Coordinates of C-alpha atoms and ligand atoms in Angstrom, one line a residue:
X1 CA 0.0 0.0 0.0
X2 CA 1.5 3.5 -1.0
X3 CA 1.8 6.0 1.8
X4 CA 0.4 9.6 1.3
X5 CA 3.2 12.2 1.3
X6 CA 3.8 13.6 4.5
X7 CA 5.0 17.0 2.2
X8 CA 4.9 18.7 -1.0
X9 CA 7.9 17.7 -2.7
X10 CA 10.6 20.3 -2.6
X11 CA 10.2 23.7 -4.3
X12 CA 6.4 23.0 -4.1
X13 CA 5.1 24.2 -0.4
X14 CA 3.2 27.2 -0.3
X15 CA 4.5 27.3 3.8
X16 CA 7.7 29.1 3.4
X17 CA 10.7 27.8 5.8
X18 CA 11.5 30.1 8.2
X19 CA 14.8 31.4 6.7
X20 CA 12.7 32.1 3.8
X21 CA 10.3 34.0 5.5
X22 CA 13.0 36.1 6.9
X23 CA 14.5 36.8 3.6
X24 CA 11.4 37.7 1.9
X25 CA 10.2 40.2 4.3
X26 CA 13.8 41.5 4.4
X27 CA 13.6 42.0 0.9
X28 CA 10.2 44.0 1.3
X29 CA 11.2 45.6 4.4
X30 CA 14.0 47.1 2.7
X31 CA 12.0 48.2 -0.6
X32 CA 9.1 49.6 1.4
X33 CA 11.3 51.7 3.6
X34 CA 13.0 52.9 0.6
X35 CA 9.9 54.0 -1.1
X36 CA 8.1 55.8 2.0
X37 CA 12.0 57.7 2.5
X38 CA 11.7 58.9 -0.7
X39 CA 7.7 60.2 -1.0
X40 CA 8.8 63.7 -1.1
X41 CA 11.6 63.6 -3.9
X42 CA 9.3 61.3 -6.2
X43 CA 6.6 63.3 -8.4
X44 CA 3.3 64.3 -7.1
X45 CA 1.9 62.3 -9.9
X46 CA 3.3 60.7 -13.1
X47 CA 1.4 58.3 -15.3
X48 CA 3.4 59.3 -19.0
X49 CA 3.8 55.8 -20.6
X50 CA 1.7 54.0 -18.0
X51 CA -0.5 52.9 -20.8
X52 CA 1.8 51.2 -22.7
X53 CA 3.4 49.7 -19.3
X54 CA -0.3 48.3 -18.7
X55 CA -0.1 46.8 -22.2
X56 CA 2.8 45.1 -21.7
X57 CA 1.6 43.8 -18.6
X58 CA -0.8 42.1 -19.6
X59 CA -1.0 38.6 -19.2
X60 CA -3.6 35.9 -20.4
X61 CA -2.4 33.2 -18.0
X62 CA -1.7 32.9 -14.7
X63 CA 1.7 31.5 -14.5
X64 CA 2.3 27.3 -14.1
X65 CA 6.0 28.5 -12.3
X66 CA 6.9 30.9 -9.8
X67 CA 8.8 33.8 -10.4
X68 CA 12.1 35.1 -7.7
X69 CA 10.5 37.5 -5.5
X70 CA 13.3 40.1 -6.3
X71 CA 11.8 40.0 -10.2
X72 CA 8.0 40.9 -8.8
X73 CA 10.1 43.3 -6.3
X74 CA 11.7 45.1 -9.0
X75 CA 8.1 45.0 -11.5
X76 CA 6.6 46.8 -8.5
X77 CA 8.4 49.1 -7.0
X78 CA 11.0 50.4 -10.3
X79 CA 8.3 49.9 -12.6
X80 CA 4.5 49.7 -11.7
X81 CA 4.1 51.6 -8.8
X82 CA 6.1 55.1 -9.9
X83 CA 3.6 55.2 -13.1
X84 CA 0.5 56.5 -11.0
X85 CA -0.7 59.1 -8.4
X86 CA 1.4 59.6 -6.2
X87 CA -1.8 59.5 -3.0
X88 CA 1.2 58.3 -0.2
X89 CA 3.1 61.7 -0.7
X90 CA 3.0 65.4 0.5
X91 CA 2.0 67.1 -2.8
X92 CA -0.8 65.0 -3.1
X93 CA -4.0 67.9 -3.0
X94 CA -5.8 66.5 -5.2
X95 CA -9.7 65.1 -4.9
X96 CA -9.5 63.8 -1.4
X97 CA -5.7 62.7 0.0
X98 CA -5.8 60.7 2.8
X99 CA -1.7 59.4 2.7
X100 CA -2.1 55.9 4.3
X101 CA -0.1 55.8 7.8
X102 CA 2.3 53.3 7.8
X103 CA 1.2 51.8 10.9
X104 CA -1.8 51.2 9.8
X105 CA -0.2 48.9 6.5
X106 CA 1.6 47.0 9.6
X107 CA -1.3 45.9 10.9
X108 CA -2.6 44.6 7.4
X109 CA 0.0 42.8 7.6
X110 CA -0.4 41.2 10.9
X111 CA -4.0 40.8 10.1
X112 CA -3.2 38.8 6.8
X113 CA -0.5 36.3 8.6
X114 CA -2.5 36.0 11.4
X115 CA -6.1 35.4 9.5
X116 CA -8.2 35.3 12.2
X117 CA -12.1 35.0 11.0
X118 CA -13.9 38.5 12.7
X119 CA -16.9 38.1 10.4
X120 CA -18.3 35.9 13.9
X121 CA -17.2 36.9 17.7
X122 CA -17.1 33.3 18.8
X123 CA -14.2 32.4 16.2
X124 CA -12.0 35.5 17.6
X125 CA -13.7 37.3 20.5
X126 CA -11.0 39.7 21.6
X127 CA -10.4 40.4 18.0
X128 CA -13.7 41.7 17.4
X129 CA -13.9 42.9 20.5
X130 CA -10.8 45.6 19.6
X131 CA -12.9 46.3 16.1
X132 CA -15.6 46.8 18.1
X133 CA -13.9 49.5 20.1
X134 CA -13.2 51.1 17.2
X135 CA -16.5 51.6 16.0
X136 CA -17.4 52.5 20.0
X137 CA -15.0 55.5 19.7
X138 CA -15.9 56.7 16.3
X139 CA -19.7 56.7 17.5
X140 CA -18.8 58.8 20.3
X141 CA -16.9 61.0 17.8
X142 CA -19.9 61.6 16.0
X143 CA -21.7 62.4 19.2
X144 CA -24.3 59.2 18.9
X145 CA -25.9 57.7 22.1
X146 CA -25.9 55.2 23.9
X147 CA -27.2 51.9 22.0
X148 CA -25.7 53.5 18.3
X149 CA -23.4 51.4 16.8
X150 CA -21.8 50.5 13.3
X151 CA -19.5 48.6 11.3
X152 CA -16.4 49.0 9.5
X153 CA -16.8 48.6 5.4
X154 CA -14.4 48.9 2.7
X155 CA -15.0 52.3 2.0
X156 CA -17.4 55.2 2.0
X157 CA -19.2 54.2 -1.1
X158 CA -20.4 50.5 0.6
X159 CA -21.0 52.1 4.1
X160 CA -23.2 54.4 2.3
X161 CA -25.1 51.8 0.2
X162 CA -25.9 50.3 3.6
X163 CA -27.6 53.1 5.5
X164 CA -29.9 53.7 2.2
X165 CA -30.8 49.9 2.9
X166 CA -31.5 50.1 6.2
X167 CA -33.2 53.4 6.2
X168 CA -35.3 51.7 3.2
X169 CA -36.0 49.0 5.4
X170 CA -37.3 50.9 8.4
X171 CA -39.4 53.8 6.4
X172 CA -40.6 51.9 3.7
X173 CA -43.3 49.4 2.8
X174 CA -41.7 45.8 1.0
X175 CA -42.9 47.5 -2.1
X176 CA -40.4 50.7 -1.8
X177 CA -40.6 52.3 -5.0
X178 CA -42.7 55.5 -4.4
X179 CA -40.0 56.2 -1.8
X180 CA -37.5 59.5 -2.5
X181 CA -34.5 60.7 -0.9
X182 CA -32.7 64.2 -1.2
X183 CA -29.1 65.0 -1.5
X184 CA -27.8 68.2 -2.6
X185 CA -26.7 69.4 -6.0
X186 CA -23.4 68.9 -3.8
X187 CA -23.3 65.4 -2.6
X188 CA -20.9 63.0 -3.9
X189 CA -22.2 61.0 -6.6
X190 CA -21.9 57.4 -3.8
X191 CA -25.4 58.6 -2.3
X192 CA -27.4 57.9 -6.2
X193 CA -25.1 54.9 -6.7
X194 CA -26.0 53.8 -3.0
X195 CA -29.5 54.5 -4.1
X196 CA -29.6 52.9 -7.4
X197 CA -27.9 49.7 -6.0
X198 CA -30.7 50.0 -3.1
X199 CA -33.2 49.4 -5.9
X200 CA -34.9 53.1 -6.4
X201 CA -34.5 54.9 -10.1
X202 CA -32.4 57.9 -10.5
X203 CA -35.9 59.8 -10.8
X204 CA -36.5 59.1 -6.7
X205 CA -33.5 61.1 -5.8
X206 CA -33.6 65.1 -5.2
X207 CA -30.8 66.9 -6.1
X208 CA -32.0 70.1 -4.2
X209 CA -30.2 73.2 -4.8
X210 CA -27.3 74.7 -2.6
X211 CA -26.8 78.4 -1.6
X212 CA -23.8 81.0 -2.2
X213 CA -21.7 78.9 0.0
X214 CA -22.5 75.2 -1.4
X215 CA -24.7 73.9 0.8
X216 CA -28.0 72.6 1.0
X217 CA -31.1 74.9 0.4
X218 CA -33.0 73.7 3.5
X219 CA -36.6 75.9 2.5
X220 CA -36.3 74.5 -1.3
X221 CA -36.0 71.1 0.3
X222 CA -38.9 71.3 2.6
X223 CA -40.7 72.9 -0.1
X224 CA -39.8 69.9 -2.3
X225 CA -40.7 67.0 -0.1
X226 CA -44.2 68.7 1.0
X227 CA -45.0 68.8 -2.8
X228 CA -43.5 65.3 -2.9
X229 CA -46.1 64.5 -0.5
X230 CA -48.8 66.1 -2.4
X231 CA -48.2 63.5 -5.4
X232 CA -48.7 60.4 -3.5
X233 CA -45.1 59.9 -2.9
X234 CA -43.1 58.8 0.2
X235 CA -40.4 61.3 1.1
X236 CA -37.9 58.7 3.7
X237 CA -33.9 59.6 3.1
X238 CA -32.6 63.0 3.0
X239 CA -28.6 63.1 3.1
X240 CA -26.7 66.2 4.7
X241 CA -23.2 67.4 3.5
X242 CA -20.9 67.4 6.2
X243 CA -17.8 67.9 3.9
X244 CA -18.5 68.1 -0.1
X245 CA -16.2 66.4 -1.9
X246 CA -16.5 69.5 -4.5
X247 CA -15.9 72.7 -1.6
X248 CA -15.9 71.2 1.5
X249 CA -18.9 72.7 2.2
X250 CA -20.9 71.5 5.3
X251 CA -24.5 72.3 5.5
X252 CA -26.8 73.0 8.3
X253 CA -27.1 69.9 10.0
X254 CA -29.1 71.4 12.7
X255 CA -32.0 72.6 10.5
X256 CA -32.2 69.3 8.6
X257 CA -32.3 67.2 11.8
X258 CA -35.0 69.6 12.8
X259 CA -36.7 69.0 9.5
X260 CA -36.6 65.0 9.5
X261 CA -37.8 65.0 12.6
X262 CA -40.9 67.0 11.6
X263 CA -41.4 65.1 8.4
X264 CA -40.4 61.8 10.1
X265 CA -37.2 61.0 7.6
X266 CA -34.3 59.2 7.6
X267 CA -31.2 61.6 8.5
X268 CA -27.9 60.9 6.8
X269 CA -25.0 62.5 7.4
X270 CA -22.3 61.8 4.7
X271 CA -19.3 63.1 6.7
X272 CA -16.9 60.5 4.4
X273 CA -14.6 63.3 3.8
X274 CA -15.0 65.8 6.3
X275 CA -15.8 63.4 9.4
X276 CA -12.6 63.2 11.3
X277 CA -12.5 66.9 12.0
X278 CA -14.7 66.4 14.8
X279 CA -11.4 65.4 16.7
X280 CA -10.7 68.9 16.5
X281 CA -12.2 71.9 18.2
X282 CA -12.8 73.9 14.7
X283 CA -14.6 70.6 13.1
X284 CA -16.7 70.0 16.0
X285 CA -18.3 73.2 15.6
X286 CA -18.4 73.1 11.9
X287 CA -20.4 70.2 11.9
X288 CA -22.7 70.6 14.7
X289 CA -25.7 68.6 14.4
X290 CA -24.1 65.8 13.2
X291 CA -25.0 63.9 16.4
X292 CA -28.7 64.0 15.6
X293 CA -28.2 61.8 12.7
X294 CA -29.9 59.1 11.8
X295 CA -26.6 57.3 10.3
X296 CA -23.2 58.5 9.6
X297 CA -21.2 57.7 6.9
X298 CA -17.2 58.1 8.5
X299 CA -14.2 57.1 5.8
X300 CA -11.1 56.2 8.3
X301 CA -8.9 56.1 5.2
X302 CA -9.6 59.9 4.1
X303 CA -9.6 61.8 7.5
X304 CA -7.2 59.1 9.5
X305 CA -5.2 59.0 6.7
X306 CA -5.5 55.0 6.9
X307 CA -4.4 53.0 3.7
X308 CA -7.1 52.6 1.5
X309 CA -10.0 49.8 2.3
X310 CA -11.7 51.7 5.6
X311 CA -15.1 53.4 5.2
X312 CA -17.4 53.1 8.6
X313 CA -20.9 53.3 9.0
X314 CA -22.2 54.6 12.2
X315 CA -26.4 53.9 13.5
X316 CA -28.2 55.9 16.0
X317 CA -29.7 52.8 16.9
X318 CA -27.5 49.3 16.2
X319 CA -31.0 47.3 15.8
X320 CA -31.6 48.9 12.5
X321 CA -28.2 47.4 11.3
X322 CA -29.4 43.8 12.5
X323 CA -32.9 44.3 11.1
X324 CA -31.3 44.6 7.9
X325 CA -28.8 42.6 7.7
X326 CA -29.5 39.4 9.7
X327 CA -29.5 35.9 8.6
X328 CA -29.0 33.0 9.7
X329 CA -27.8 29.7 8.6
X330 CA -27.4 26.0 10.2
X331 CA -23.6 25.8 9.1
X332 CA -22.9 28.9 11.3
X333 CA -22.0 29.4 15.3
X334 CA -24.4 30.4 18.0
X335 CA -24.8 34.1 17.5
X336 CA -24.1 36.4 20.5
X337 CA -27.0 37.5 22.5
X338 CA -25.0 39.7 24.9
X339 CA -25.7 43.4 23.6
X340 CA -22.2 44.4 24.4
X341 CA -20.9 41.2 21.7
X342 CA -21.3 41.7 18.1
X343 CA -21.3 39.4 15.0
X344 CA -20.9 41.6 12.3
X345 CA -21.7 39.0 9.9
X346 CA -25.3 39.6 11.1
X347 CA -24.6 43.8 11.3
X348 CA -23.0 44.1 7.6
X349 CA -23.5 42.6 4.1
X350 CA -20.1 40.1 4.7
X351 CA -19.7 36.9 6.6
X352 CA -16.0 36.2 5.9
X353 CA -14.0 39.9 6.0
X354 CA -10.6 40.9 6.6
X355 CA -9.7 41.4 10.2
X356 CA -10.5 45.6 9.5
X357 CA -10.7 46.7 12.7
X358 CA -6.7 46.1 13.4
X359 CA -5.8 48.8 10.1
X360 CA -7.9 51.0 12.6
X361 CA -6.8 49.7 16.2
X362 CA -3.5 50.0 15.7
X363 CA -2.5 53.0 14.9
X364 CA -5.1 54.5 17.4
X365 CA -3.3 52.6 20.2
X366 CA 0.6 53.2 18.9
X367 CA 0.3 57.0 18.1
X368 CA -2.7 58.2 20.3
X369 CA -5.8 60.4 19.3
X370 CA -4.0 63.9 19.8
X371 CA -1.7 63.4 17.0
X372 CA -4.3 62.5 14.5
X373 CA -5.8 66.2 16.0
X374 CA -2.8 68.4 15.5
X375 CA -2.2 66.7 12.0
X376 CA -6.0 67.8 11.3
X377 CA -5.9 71.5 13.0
X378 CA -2.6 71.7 10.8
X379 CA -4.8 70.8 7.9
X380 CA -7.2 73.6 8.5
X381 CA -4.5 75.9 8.9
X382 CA -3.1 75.1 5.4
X383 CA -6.0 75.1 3.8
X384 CA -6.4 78.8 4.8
X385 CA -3.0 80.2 4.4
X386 CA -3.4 79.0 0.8
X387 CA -6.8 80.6 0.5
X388 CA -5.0 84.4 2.0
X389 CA -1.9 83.4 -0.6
X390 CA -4.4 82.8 -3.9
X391 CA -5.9 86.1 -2.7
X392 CA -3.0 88.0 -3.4
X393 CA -2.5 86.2 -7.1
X394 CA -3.5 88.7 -10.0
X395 CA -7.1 87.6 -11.3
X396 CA -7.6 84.7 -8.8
X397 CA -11.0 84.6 -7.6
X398 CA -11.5 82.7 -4.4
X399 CA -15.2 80.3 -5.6
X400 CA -15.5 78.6 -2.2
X401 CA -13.1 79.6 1.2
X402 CA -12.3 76.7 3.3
X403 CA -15.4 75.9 5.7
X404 CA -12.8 72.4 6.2
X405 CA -9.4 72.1 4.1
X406 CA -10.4 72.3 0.6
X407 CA -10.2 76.0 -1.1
X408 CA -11.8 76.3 -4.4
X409 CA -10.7 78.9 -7.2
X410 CA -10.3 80.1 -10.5
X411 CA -8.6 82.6 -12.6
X412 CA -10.8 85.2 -14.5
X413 CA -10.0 87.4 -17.1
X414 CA -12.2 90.6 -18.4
X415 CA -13.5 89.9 -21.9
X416 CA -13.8 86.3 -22.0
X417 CA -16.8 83.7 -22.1
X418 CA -17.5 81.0 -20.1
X419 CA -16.1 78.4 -22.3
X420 CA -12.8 80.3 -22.9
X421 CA -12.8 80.9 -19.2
X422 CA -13.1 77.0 -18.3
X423 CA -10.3 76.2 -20.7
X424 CA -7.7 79.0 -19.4
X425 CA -8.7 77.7 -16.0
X426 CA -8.4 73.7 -17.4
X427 CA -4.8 75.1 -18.9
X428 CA -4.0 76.4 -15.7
X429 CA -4.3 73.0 -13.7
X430 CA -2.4 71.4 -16.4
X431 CA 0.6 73.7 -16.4
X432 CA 0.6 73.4 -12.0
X433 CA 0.9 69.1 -12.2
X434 CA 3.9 69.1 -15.1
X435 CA 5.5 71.0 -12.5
X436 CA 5.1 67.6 -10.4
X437 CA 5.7 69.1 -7.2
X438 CA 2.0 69.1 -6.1
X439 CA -1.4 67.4 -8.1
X440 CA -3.9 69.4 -7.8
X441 CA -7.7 68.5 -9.2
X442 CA -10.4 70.5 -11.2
X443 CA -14.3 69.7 -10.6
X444 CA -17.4 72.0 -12.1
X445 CA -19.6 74.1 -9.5
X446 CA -22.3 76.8 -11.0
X447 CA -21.3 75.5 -14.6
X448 CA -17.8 77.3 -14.2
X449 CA -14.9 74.7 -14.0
X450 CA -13.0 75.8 -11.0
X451 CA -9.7 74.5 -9.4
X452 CA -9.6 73.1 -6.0
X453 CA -6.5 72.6 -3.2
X454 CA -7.8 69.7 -0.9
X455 CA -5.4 69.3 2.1
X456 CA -6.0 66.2 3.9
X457 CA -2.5 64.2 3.9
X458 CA -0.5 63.9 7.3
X459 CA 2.5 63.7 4.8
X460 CA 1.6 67.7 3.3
X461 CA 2.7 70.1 5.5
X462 CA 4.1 74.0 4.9
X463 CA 7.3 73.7 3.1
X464 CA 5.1 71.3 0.5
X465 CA 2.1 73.7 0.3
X466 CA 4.2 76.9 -0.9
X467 CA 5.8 75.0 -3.2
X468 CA 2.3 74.3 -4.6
X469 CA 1.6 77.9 -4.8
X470 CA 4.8 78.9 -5.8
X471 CA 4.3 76.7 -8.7
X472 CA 0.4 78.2 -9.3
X473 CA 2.7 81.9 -9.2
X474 CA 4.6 80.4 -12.2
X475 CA 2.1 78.5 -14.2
X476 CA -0.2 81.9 -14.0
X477 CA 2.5 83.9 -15.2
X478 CA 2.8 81.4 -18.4
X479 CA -1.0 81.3 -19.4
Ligands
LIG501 C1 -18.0 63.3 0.5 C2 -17.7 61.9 0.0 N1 -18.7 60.9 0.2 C3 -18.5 59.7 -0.3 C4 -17.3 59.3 -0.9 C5 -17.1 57.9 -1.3 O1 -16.2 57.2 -0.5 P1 -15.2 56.1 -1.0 O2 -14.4 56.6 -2.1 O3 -14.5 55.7 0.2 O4 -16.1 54.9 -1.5 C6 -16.3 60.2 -1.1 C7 -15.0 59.9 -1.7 O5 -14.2 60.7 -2.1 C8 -16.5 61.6 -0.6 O6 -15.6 62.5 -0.8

C-alpha cells in the first residue's frame, strides 16, 4: 500500500521555511522603507507611458511556475508603482488625499498572517472585541448615544449603500418604489449609486439646490418634499453634506435634523470626507448637528489617513443594522446575544471579511488620538493660508473659502466667455501638475470649471504647500 506524502515535494510548499520568510520580508522591508523615505523627492503624480506599461503587462495566463520574489520586487516598486498618483506623498492635494499611515499597513500585515475570522465573535472574541472598540469611539466621535453602533466597510461608497438599505428598510413598505431621498446638488455621486444599488431609479433622488456657500437649500428642500407629499409619494432619506467632496462645504445639520424630525425621515450625514475633524475643536463646531443623525457615513482612510479599504458606517440605533442585515444559517455558530458582543456577519453585508478593525486599532493605540488632531488642526491651517496666498494672485478669484481644508478657485479674465474661461482655467491646472511638485484636481460648480486645493495628507505640511503655490505663481505667469 502507498503512503500519502507527508510533504509537498521540494520547491512545491506554499509554507515558506522560516529562513525564507525572513528573507522575503527582508527584501520588502527594505523596498518599502526605501519608497516611504523617498515620497517627497518622487513626483506628485506621473502616469506618461503607464498605458503602454499596462499593455505590456498584460498577461492571459496565470503563471504554471513561480517567479524570484526580487523579479516581482523590481516590477513593482521600479516599474509599476512610480507610473501613477502619487496619494502616499505630501503634494498629493488632489480630490481627497488621505496618505495611508504606515502603521496602519503593519497591521494589514499582521491581520493577513495571522487570519483570524472577525466576520463571527465566537471564532475570535478579543479580536472583534478591539474592532468593536473602534467603532465604540468613532460613535462617540460623531456624538451618537448610547445603544448607536456600526460597522467598518471597505469604503465610503459600501458604508453608504448600507444606511440607504437600512433606512429603506425601516421607512418603507416591501414594495419601496414610491419612496425618495434628497441630497444636494453637492453630494458626492456614492449617495445615487447607493440608491440605485438600493433598488430606487435615479428619478426618486432630489438633487435640491445649494446656496452661495454650497450647501443645502433647506426651504427648497422642505418645499420639495411637502410637494413630494402632495403627489402620493413617500419622502424617507434625506442626506446632509458634512464635507463636499466638491468645496468642502458643510451644510446645516441642525435645521435638517429639525426638518426629518418633523417630516419623520431618515437623516444621513455623509461626513466620508469631512468626518474626522470632529477630533478637533474647529470641526466639532463646523459640523454641529451631526449627532442628531440618523446614520453617519465616516471614511477612516480619508480623515485618518488610513491605507485605503476603511469606510465606517455609524447607526443611531444598532438594531436597524441587524434588522437589515440578519441571517441566519445551520452551518454557522451560535450568534451572540449579549448586547455588548457583536457578530458583524449579522450587522454588515459580509460573513468572511478581513480582520479591519486592526488597520484602525493599531494605529489609534501606537500614536494616540491627539496626534491624529494636530495633524488635522494643521490641515485647517493650510487650507487657509493657501486661501490668503491665492488672494494675493492677480485675477484669482476665491469660488469657495475653506469651511474644512479644501479651497476652491479660478482665474478670471475681463472679456472672456464661459467656455474660454473653463479652458484657461483647465490650462492652468495642467501647467501646476507638469511641474510635479504638487497634483492638484479641477471639478465643475455653477457651470464654471474651478480649481480646488484639498489638504487632507498627514505627509503635506508647509514647506510642501508653498511649493504648490509657488508653482500656481509660475504656471499663471505662463497662461
Ligand atoms: C463626501 C464623500 N462621500 C463619499 C465618498 C465615497 O467614498 P469612498 O471613495 O471611500 O467609497 C467620497 C469619496 O471621495 C466623498 O468625498
Amino acid at each position: 500500500m502507498s503512503k500519502a506524502p507527508v510533504s509537498p515535494p521540494a520547491g512545491h510548499s506554499l509554507e515558506l521555511s522560516v529562513p525564507d520568510m525572513r528573507a522575503l520580508l527582508d527584501a520588502v522591508r527594505e523596498r518599502v522603507v526605501e519608497h516611504v523615505a523617498s515620497l517627497p523627492s518622487q513626483p506628485a503624480a506621473d502616469v506618461v507611458g503607464g498605458d503602454d506599461l499596462a499593455r505590456e503587462l498584460f498577461e492571459p495566463e496565470p503563471p504554471e511556475g513561480g517567479t524570484p520574489a526580487a523579479e516581482i520586487l523590481d516590477l513593482l516598486f521600479d516599474r509599476a508603482i512610480p507610473k501613477s498618483f502619487n496619494t502616499a506623498g505630501p503634494g498629493y492635494l488632489a480630490y481627497i488625499p488621505g496618505g495611508g499611515v504606515f502603521s496602519s499597513a503593519v497591521a494589514d500585515l499582521i491581520s493577513g498572517v495571522t487570519n483570524r475570522y472577525v466576520g463571527v465573535w465566537q471564532a475570535a472574541p478579543a479580536l472583534v472585541q478591539l474592532e468593536t472598540n473602534v467603532v465604540r469611539w468613532l460613535c462617540g466621535l460623531a456624538g451618537l448615544p448610547e445603544g448607536s453602533g456600526g460597522y467598518l466597510s471597505t469604503g465610503g461608497s459600501l458604508a453608504t449603500f448600507t444606511a440607504v438599505v437600512a433606512a429603506r428598510r425601516e421607512k418603507l413598505p416591501a414594495d419601496f418604489l414610491k419612496g425618495t431621498l434628497y441630497v444636494s446638488d453637492q453630494t458626492h455621486h456614492a449617495v445615487t449609486k447607493a440608491a440605485s444599488l438600493a433598488g430606487f431609479p435615479a428619478e426618486n433622488v432630489r438633487a435640491i439646490p445649494s446656496d452661495e456657500r454650497f450647501r443645502v437649500r433647506v426651504d427648497v428642500l422642505a418645499d420639495r418634499i411637502a410637494a413630494d407629499r402632495e403627489a402620493g409619494l413617500a419622502p424617507f432619506f434625506v442626506c446632509g453634506n458634512a464635507g463636499t467632496t466638491n468645496t468642502g462645504a458643510v451644510d446645516d445639520l441642525g435645521a435638517l435634523a429639525d426638518l426629518c424630525i418633523r417630516e419623520r425621515l431618515w437623516f444621513h450625514v455623509d461626513a466620508a470626507y469631512g468626518g474626522f475633524f470632529l477630533i478637533t475643536e474647529r470641526g466639532r463646531i463646523a459640523l454641529a448637528g451631526i449627532e442628531r443623525a440618523d446614520s453617519v457615513v465616516l471614511d477612516p482612510h480619508k480623515g485618518l489617513f488610513l491605507p485605503y479599504g476603511t469606510g465606517a458606517l455609524l447607526v443611531r440605533d444598532a438594531e436597524v443594522l441587524r434588522r437589515a442585515h440578519a441571517a441566519g444559517a445551520d452551518y454557522l455558530p451560535h450568534m451572540q446575544e449579549d448586547p455588548g458582543f457583536v457578530d458583524f456577519c449579522e450587522i454588515s453585508p459580509e460573513l468572511s471579511r478581513a480582520n479591519r478593525g486592526l488597520r484602525v486599532w493599531l494605529p489609534l493605540k501606537l500614536h494616540g488620538l491627539g496626534v491624529f488632531r494636530r495633524n488635522l488642526d494643521e490641515k485647517l491651517d493650510l487650507a487657509l493660508h493657501a486661501t490668503r496666498e491665492l488672494k494675493s494672485m492677480p485675477g484669482i478669484e476665491i469660488v469657495a473659502e475653506p469651511q474644512l481644508s479644501v479651497v476652491a478657485f479660478r482665474l478670471v479674465k475681463p472679456g472672456l466667455d464661459d467656455e474660454a474661461l473653463n479652458r484657461l482655467n483647465r490650462d492652468l491646472i495642467e501647467r501646476v501638475n507638469a511641474r510635479q511638485r504638487v497634483h492638484i484636481s479641477g471639478t465643475v460648480v455653477g457651470g464654471s470649471f474651478v480649481l480646488r486645493i484639498c489638504v487632507l495628507s498627514f505627509r503635506t505640511h508647509l514647506e510642501r504647500l508653498e511649493e504648490g503655490l509657488e508653482d500656481i505663481r509660475a504656471a499663471l505667469a505662463e497662461v
